[in-house]
CSV table of C-alpha atoms in Angstrom, one decimal:
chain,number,residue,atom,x,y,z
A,1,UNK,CA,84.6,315.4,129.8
A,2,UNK,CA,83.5,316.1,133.5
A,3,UNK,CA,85.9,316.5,136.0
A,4,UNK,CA,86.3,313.8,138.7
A,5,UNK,CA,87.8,314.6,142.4
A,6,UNK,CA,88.8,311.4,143.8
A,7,UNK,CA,88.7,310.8,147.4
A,8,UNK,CA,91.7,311.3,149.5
A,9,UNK,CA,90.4,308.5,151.8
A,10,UNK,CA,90.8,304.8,150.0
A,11,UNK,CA,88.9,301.8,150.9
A,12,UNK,CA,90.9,299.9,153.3
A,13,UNK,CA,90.6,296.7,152.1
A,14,UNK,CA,91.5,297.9,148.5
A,15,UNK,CA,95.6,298.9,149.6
A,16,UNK,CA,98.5,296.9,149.3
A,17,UNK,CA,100.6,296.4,152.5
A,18,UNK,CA,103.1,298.4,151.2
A,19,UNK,CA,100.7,300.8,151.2
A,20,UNK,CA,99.6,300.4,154.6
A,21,UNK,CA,96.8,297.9,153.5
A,22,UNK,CA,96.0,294.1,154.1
A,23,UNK,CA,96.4,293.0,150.4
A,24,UNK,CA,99.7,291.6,148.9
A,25,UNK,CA,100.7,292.8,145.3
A,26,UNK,CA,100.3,289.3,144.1
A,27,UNK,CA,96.3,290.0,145.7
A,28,UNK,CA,96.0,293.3,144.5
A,29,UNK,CA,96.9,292.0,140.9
A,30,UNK,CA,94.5,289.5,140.9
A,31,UNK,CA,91.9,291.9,142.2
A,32,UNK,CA,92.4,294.6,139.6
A,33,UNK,CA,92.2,291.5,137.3
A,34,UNK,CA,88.5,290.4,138.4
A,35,UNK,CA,87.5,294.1,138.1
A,36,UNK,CA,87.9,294.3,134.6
A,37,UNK,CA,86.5,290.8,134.2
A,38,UNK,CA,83.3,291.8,135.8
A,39,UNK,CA,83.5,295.0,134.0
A,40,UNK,CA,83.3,293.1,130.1
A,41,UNK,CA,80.1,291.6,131.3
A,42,UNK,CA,78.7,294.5,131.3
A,43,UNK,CA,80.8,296.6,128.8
A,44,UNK,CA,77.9,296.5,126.4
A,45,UNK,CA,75.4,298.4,128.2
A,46,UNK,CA,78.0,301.3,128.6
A,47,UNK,CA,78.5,300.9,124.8
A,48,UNK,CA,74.7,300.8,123.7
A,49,UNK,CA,74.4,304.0,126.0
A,50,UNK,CA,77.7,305.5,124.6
A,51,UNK,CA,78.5,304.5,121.4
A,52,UNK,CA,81.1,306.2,120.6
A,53,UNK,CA,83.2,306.4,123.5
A,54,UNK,CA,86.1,303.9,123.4
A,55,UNK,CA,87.0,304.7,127.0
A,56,UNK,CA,85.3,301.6,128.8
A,57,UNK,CA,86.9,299.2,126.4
A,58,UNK,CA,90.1,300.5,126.2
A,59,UNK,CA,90.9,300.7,130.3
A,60,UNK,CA,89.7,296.8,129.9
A,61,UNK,CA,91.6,295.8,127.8
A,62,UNK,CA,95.0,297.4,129.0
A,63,UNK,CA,93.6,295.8,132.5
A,64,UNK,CA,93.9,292.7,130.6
A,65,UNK,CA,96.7,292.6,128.8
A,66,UNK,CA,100.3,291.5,130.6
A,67,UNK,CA,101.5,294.3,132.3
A,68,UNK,CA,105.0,294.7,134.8
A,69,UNK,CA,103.2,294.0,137.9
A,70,UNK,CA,103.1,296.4,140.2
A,71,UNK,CA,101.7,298.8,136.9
A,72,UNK,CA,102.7,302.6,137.2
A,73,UNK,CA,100.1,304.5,139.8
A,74,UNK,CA,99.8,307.3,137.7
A,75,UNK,CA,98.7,304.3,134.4
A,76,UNK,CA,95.7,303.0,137.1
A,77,UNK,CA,94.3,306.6,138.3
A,78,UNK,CA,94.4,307.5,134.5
A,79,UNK,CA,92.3,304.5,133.5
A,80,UNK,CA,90.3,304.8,137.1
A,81,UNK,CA,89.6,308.5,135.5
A,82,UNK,CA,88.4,307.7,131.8
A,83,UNK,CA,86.6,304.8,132.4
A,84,UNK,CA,84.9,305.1,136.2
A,85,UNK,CA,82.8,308.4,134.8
A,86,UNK,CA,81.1,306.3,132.2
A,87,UNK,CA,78.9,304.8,135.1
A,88,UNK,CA,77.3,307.7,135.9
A,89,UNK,CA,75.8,307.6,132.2
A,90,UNK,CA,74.1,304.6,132.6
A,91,UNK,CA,72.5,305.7,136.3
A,92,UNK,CA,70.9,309.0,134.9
C-alpha cells in the first residue's frame, strides 16, 4: 500500500471548536455522517475498479455504524488512511 503524508494544515471549516474550528461536535458528527453517505453512492465504482480491496466499504460502514461520539482521532485518521488512497485508483 502507498504511503500517504497528510497535511499539517486542515481545512478550516472542517475543525471542531474545540479544535479551534467553527463546527460543534454535534456538526462535525453529522458531517462525518454525510461523508460516508455520499461515499456509498459511489462505493461501486471504487469496487468495479478494485475488487478485492475491502478498504472503501469497511471505513463506510464503521462511519455508519453507532459510535461514542466524539470517535477516537487516531480510529478517523486510520480510516482517512485506508480508504482516502483508493481515489486515486479511480483518477489514473
Amino acid at each position: 500500500m502507498p504511503t500517504v503524508t497528510l497535511s499539517k494544515v486542515r481545512a478550516p471549516g472542517f475543525v471542531t471548536i474545540r479544535r479551534g474550528g467553527p463546527l460543534t461536535d454535534a456538526d462535525h458528527h453529522l458531517l462525518a455522517l454525510w461523508v460516508a453517505s455520499c461515499a456509498e453512492h459511489v462505493l461501486g465504482l471504487f469496487e468495479s475498479a478494485q475488487p478485492d480491496d475491502p478498504r472503501p466499504r469497511q471505513a463506510i460502514r464503521s462511519r455508519a455504524a453507532p459510535l461514542a461520539w466524539p470517535p477516537p482521532r487516531t480510529s478517523l485518521h486510520h480510516l482517512y488512511l485506508t480508504a482516502h488512497p483508493r481515489a486515486g485508483v479511480l483518477a489514473t
